[in-house]
Amino acid sequence: MARSLAYQPSNALNAICPYFTMFPLEYPLRVLRGHKAAAPVVMDPFCGRGTTLFAARKLGLASRGIDASPVAVAVAQAKLAKIDTAAVLALASTLMKTHAGAKAPKSEFFKHAFAPGTLAAISAIRSGLLGLTRQSDASVVLRATMLGCLHGPTNSLNQSVSYFSNQMPRTFAPKPDYALRFWAQRKLVPSEAQVMQVLARKLSRLEHSDLPSDVRFANARFGDSRFASALPERMRDFSVVVTSPPYYGMKTYVQDQWLRNWFLGGPEVIDYVNDLQLSHTGVDAFAASLGKVWRNMARTKADELDMHIRFGIIPSCKVSAKEIVLSSLEDSGAQWKVLKVRAAKTASSGKRQADQMAAGSAASVEYDFHVKRI
């Protein structure tokens, strides 16, 4: 079921840039169908790659999203953009011409990750996007499409190239030293990917996305949902929250996306400093920081507020996911009624697609919560 829904042509936009997640599209769709009759505005304070926002758009509901990761926001904004593939390709072609000769990284990793011509084209588009003074639907979709094509597996079944890189997973970027050893041991060299052809192939799938066009990509914004500054007045009109906070024990979100972060203007190397939004120094600290998010959500101007939360822990953390969420609600200072808690189905489709390069990660223990502000 999860696989068939994920691969439906009408859901192609939701797969524009896959990365590690445990949040399948079925969950927000199921939840929001239960609220659709009331036509709520939907909020996701940990919007990640925008799955909740995409689900809301499919159902014709307005939505807002916040995330502390620039990569997440770039992808989520595309889920709320108007799709015009011709305009996106025209912008890519223009940027490649006007920014030809843009500085490209010269490290051993980049030398072996991308063919020279491919890296030059990537660097030109990167430079052009970074230099834009105003974003448009075309630039937002181009950025997310580039992120989705930046790295991935090679296709051994035919000669088509779907990704720009040498052999890599498509959901996360490995550490440079590991990647270099992997490529050297297998004598893998990057294909000279034609950037415009790869983009055209990727974007052609979006032409079948029959989605409402009355949306604003700016409704997905960069911010820390613990703080009031992340929730300006115009975004405090939501009555339904559907979200999945970072799972307890998962501390590599930033490092896993280091290469995509470079494309967005970040450093050419991994930043190993873990400046995480939620504290992982202990269960109490984590629950307290998560409680700040729930307190911020309780500031909505809506008369009623329903929150649907999917949360889990990695198996190596011997703590209770249910206790963490319940403690965080208590720490928030707001009053909540817990309506339902149930075990979530394992989301195999969202795990690291790491078979191409590294061992897969262990499954998480997940729960779904439905709570209501009182």
mmCIF file of N, CA and C in Angstrom, residues 161-233:
data_model
loop_
_atom_site.group_PDB
_atom_site.id
_atom_site.type_symbol
_atom_site.label_atom_id
_atom_site.label_comp_id
_atom_site.label_asym_id
_atom_site.label_seq_id
_atom_site.Cartn_x
_atom_site.Cartn_y
_atom_site.Cartn_z
ATOM 1 N N VAL A 161 20.812 8.162 -17.136
ATOM 2 C CA VAL A 161 21.412 8.691 -15.919
ATOM 3 C C VAL A 161 20.349 9.508 -15.193
ATOM 4 N N SER A 162 20.057 9.118 -13.956
ATOM 5 C CA SER A 162 19.019 9.786 -13.187
ATOM 6 C C SER A 162 19.569 10.712 -12.121
ATOM 7 N N TYR A 163 20.871 10.583 -11.834
ATOM 8 C CA TYR A 163 21.511 11.384 -10.797
ATOM 9 C C TYR A 163 22.834 11.914 -11.334
ATOM 10 N N PHE A 164 23.295 12.996 -10.739
ATOM 11 C CA PHE A 164 24.513 13.639 -11.208
ATOM 12 C C PHE A 164 25.783 12.938 -10.731
ATOM 13 N N SER A 165 25.699 12.184 -9.647
ATOM 14 C CA SER A 165 26.897 11.734 -8.934
ATOM 15 C C SER A 165 27.399 10.366 -9.355
ATOM 16 N N ASN A 166 28.576 10.058 -8.857
ATOM 17 C CA ASN A 166 29.070 8.692 -8.804
ATOM 18 C C ASN A 166 28.134 7.921 -7.869
ATOM 19 N N GLN A 167 28.294 6.600 -7.773
ATOM 20 C CA GLN A 167 27.426 5.767 -6.956
ATOM 21 C C GLN A 167 27.298 6.288 -5.518
ATOM 22 N N MET A 168 26.062 6.625 -5.116
ATOM 23 C CA MET A 168 25.769 7.067 -3.751
ATOM 24 C C MET A 168 24.325 6.712 -3.430
ATOM 25 N N PRO A 169 23.961 6.656 -2.155
ATOM 26 C CA PRO A 169 22.539 6.559 -1.809
ATOM 27 C C PRO A 169 21.823 7.834 -2.240
ATOM 28 N N ARG A 170 20.523 7.749 -2.411
ATOM 29 C CA ARG A 170 19.780 8.953 -2.797
ATOM 30 C C ARG A 170 19.166 9.670 -1.606
ATOM 31 N N THR A 171 19.183 9.038 -0.425
ATOM 32 C CA THR A 171 18.553 9.673 0.728
ATOM 33 C C THR A 171 19.528 10.410 1.624
ATOM 34 N N PHE A 172 20.805 10.083 1.555
ATOM 35 C CA PHE A 172 21.796 10.781 2.384
ATOM 36 C C PHE A 172 23.146 10.725 1.689
ATOM 37 N N ALA A 173 24.025 11.640 2.046
ATOM 38 C CA ALA A 173 25.367 11.683 1.468
ATOM 39 C C ALA A 173 26.349 11.072 2.460
ATOM 40 N N PRO A 174 27.143 10.100 2.042
ATOM 41 C CA PRO A 174 28.105 9.478 2.959
ATOM 42 C C PRO A 174 29.253 10.425 3.278
ATOM 43 N N LYS A 175 30.016 10.087 4.294
ATOM 44 C CA LYS A 175 31.200 10.864 4.620
ATOM 45 C C LYS A 175 32.208 10.748 3.474
ATOM 46 N N PRO A 176 32.913 11.830 3.166
ATOM 47 C CA PRO A 176 33.829 11.827 2.024
ATOM 48 C C PRO A 176 34.860 10.701 2.050
ATOM 49 N N ASP A 177 35.496 10.463 3.187
ATOM 50 C CA ASP A 177 36.532 9.421 3.246
ATOM 51 C C ASP A 177 35.953 8.052 2.939
ATOM 52 N N TYR A 178 34.773 7.781 3.473
ATOM 53 C CA TYR A 178 34.130 6.498 3.203
ATOM 54 C C TYR A 178 33.813 6.372 1.718
ATOM 55 N N ALA A 179 33.250 7.442 1.140
ATOM 56 C CA ALA A 179 32.882 7.408 -0.273
ATOM 57 C C ALA A 179 34.099 7.173 -1.157
ATOM 58 N N LEU A 180 35.196 7.842 -0.852
ATOM 59 C CA LEU A 180 36.406 7.681 -1.663
ATOM 60 C C LEU A 180 36.919 6.246 -1.611
ATOM 61 N N ARG A 181 36.891 5.636 -0.429
ATOM 62 C CA ARG A 181 37.319 4.235 -0.320
ATOM 63 C C ARG A 181 36.373 3.319 -1.098
ATOM 64 N N PHE A 182 35.091 3.575 -0.984
ATOM 65 C CA PHE A 182 34.080 2.769 -1.665
ATOM 66 C C PHE A 182 34.295 2.810 -3.177
ATOM 67 N N TRP A 183 34.457 4.005 -3.716
ATOM 68 C CA TRP A 183 34.651 4.143 -5.159
ATOM 69 C C TRP A 183 35.967 3.514 -5.614
ATOM 70 N N ALA A 184 37.023 3.720 -4.833
ATOM 71 C CA ALA A 184 38.334 3.188 -5.224
ATOM 72 C C ALA A 184 38.326 1.661 -5.226
ATOM 73 N N GLN A 185 37.751 1.048 -4.210
ATOM 74 C CA GLN A 185 37.725 -0.410 -4.112
ATOM 75 C C GLN A 185 36.954 -1.043 -5.261
ATOM 76 N N ARG A 186 35.946 -0.346 -5.763
ATOM 77 C CA ARG A 186 35.096 -0.890 -6.827
ATOM 78 C C ARG A 186 35.417 -0.287 -8.193
ATOM 79 N N LYS A 187 36.429 0.580 -8.229
ATOM 80 C CA LYS A 187 36.867 1.216 -9.468
ATOM 81 C C LYS A 187 35.693 1.922 -10.159
ATOM 82 N N LEU A 188 34.933 2.670 -9.369
ATOM 83 C CA LEU A 188 33.779 3.406 -9.883
ATOM 84 C C LEU A 188 34.168 4.829 -10.234
ATOM 85 N N VAL A 189 33.776 5.268 -11.398
ATOM 86 C CA VAL A 189 34.025 6.653 -11.819
ATOM 87 C C VAL A 189 32.685 7.289 -12.171
ATOM 88 N N PRO A 190 32.555 8.596 -11.967
ATOM 89 C CA PRO A 190 31.271 9.252 -12.247
ATOM 90 C C PRO A 190 30.994 9.363 -13.743
ATOM 91 N N SER A 191 29.730 9.202 -14.113
ATOM 92 C CA SER A 191 29.328 9.407 -15.499
ATOM 93 C C SER A 191 29.234 10.897 -15.791
ATOM 94 N N GLU A 192 29.447 11.252 -17.037
ATOM 95 C CA GLU A 192 29.307 12.653 -17.445
ATOM 96 C C GLU A 192 27.817 12.925 -17.635
ATOM 97 N N ALA A 193 27.143 13.169 -16.535
ATOM 98 C CA ALA A 193 25.701 13.387 -16.587
ATOM 99 C C ALA A 193 25.388 14.730 -17.236
ATOM 100 N N GLN A 194 24.473 14.720 -18.179
ATOM 101 C CA GLN A 194 24.016 15.948 -18.812
ATOM 102 C C GLN A 194 22.928 16.560 -17.915
ATOM 103 N N VAL A 195 23.271 17.627 -17.238
ATOM 104 C CA VAL A 195 22.403 18.171 -16.199
ATOM 105 C C VAL A 195 21.011 18.513 -16.725
ATOM 106 N N MET A 196 20.937 19.132 -17.883
ATOM 107 C CA MET A 196 19.630 19.516 -18.422
ATOM 108 C C MET A 196 18.783 18.291 -18.743
ATOM 109 N N GLN A 197 19.402 17.223 -19.232
ATOM 110 C CA GLN A 197 18.652 16.005 -19.545
ATOM 111 C C GLN A 197 18.135 15.336 -18.276
ATOM 112 N N VAL A 198 18.971 15.299 -17.246
ATOM 113 C CA VAL A 198 18.548 14.696 -15.983
ATOM 114 C C VAL A 198 17.398 15.499 -15.380
ATOM 115 N N LEU A 199 17.523 16.818 -15.409
ATOM 116 C CA LEU A 199 16.453 17.663 -14.882
ATOM 117 C C LEU A 199 15.157 17.467 -15.666
ATOM 118 N N ALA A 200 15.257 17.418 -16.979
ATOM 119 C CA ALA A 200 14.061 17.260 -17.810
ATOM 120 C C ALA A 200 13.365 15.939 -17.507
ATOM 121 N N ARG A 201 14.149 14.882 -17.312
ATOM 122 C CA ARG A 201 13.560 13.571 -17.004
ATOM 123 C C ARG A 201 12.855 13.613 -15.650
ATOM 124 N N LYS A 202 13.494 14.233 -14.674
ATOM 125 C CA LYS A 202 12.902 14.324 -13.339
ATOM 126 C C LYS A 202 11.634 15.178 -13.359
ATOM 127 N N LEU A 203 11.707 16.306 -14.024
ATOM 128 C CA LEU A 203 10.574 17.236 -14.042
ATOM 129 C C LEU A 203 9.409 16.699 -14.850
ATOM 130 N N SER A 204 9.682 15.841 -15.843
ATOM 131 C CA SER A 204 8.594 15.311 -16.667
ATOM 132 C C SER A 204 7.605 14.515 -15.829
ATOM 133 N N ARG A 205 8.071 13.953 -14.728
ATOM 134 C CA ARG A 205 7.172 13.191 -13.849
ATOM 135 C C ARG A 205 6.186 14.103 -13.122
ATOM 136 N N LEU A 206 6.572 15.369 -12.950
ATOM 137 C CA LEU A 206 5.705 16.295 -12.220
ATOM 138 C C LEU A 206 4.546 16.793 -13.064
ATOM 139 N N GLU A 207 4.617 16.598 -14.376
ATOM 140 C CA GLU A 207 3.559 17.083 -15.251
ATOM 141 C C GLU A 207 2.244 16.360 -15.003
ATOM 142 N N HIS A 208 2.306 15.209 -14.337
ATOM 143 C CA HIS A 208 1.093 14.444 -14.050
ATOM 144 C C HIS A 208 0.529 14.783 -12.673
ATOM 145 N N SER A 209 1.150 15.725 -11.980
ATOM 146 C CA SER A 209 0.690 16.099 -10.641
ATOM 147 C C SER A 209 -0.489 17.058 -10.754
ATOM 148 N N ASP A 210 -1.687 16.538 -10.611
ATOM 149 C CA ASP A 210 -2.899 17.348 -10.712
ATOM 150 C C ASP A 210 -3.191 17.917 -9.329
ATOM 151 N N LEU A 211 -2.564 19.050 -9.016
ATOM 152 C CA LEU A 211 -2.638 19.620 -7.676
ATOM 153 C C LEU A 211 -3.241 21.022 -7.709
ATOM 154 N N PRO A 212 -3.934 21.420 -6.647
ATOM 155 C CA PRO A 212 -4.426 22.805 -6.578
ATOM 156 C C PRO A 212 -3.265 23.790 -6.712
ATOM 157 N N SER A 213 -3.483 24.870 -7.439
ATOM 158 C CA SER A 213 -2.409 25.840 -7.680
ATOM 159 C C SER A 213 -2.473 27.045 -6.752
ATOM 160 N N ASP A 214 -3.506 27.143 -5.945
ATOM 161 C CA ASP A 214 -3.653 28.292 -5.048
ATOM 162 C C ASP A 214 -2.853 28.054 -3.775
ATOM 163 N N VAL A 215 -1.528 28.107 -3.907
ATOM 164 C CA VAL A 215 -0.636 27.842 -2.783
ATOM 165 C C VAL A 215 0.495 28.879 -2.787
ATOM 166 N N ARG A 216 1.201 28.989 -1.653
ATOM 167 C CA ARG A 216 2.318 29.926 -1.534
ATOM 168 C C ARG A 216 3.503 29.182 -0.944
ATOM 169 N N PHE A 217 4.598 29.124 -1.692
ATOM 170 C CA PHE A 217 5.764 28.382 -1.209
ATOM 171 C C PHE A 217 6.345 29.005 0.055
ATOM 172 N N ALA A 218 6.090 30.319 0.261
ATOM 173 C CA ALA A 218 6.611 30.989 1.454
ATOM 174 C C ALA A 218 5.961 30.478 2.738
ATOM 175 N N ASN A 219 4.902 29.681 2.622
ATOM 176 C CA ASN A 219 4.272 29.122 3.816
ATOM 177 C C ASN A 219 5.099 28.008 4.446
ATOM 178 N N ALA A 220 6.154 27.592 3.786
ATOM 179 C CA ALA A 220 7.154 26.723 4.418
ATOM 180 C C ALA A 220 8.361 27.603 4.700
ATOM 181 N N ARG A 221 8.711 27.742 5.968
ATOM 182 C CA ARG A 221 9.746 28.719 6.306
ATOM 183 C C ARG A 221 10.772 28.132 7.266
ATOM 184 N N PHE A 222 11.961 28.712 7.215
ATOM 185 C CA PHE A 222 13.065 28.312 8.078
ATOM 186 C C PHE A 222 12.858 28.910 9.467
ATOM 187 N N GLY A 223 13.011 28.096 10.502
ATOM 188 C CA GLY A 223 12.866 28.598 11.852
ATOM 189 C C GLY A 223 12.952 27.491 12.884
ATOM 190 N N ASP A 224 13.027 27.892 14.117
ATOM 191 C CA ASP A 224 13.075 26.973 15.253
ATOM 192 C C ASP A 224 11.719 27.037 15.949
ATOM 193 N N SER A 225 10.966 25.964 15.852
ATOM 194 C CA SER A 225 9.581 25.966 16.322
ATOM 195 C C SER A 225 9.437 26.085 17.832
ATOM 196 N N ARG A 226 10.526 26.080 18.558
ATOM 197 C CA ARG A 226 10.444 26.278 20.007
ATOM 198 C C ARG A 226 10.176 27.735 20.364
ATOM 199 N N PHE A 227 10.458 28.644 19.419
ATOM 200 C CA PHE A 227 10.448 30.066 19.753
ATOM 201 C C PHE A 227 9.315 30.816 19.055
ATOM 202 N N ALA A 228 8.789 31.827 19.726
ATOM 203 C CA ALA A 228 7.683 32.617 19.200
ATOM 204 C C ALA A 228 8.029 33.277 17.874
ATOM 205 N N SER A 229 9.308 33.615 17.676
ATOM 206 C CA SER A 229 9.719 34.292 16.437
ATOM 207 C C SER A 229 9.485 33.431 15.197
ATOM 208 N N ALA A 230 9.395 32.118 15.385
ATOM 209 C CA ALA A 230 9.158 31.223 14.251
ATOM 210 C C ALA A 230 7.696 31.200 13.835
ATOM 211 N N LEU A 231 6.826 31.796 14.641
ATOM 212 C CA LEU A 231 5.394 31.732 14.397
ATOM 213 C C LEU A 231 4.807 33.141 14.341
ATOM 214 N N PRO A 232 5.020 33.855 13.238
ATOM 215 C CA PRO A 232 4.486 35.219 13.123
ATOM 216 C C PRO A 232 2.960 35.205 13.091
ATOM 217 N N GLU A 233 2.393 36.376 13.248
ATOM 218 C CA GLU A 233 0.945 36.533 13.347
ATOM 219 C C GLU A 233 0.213 35.867 12.192
#
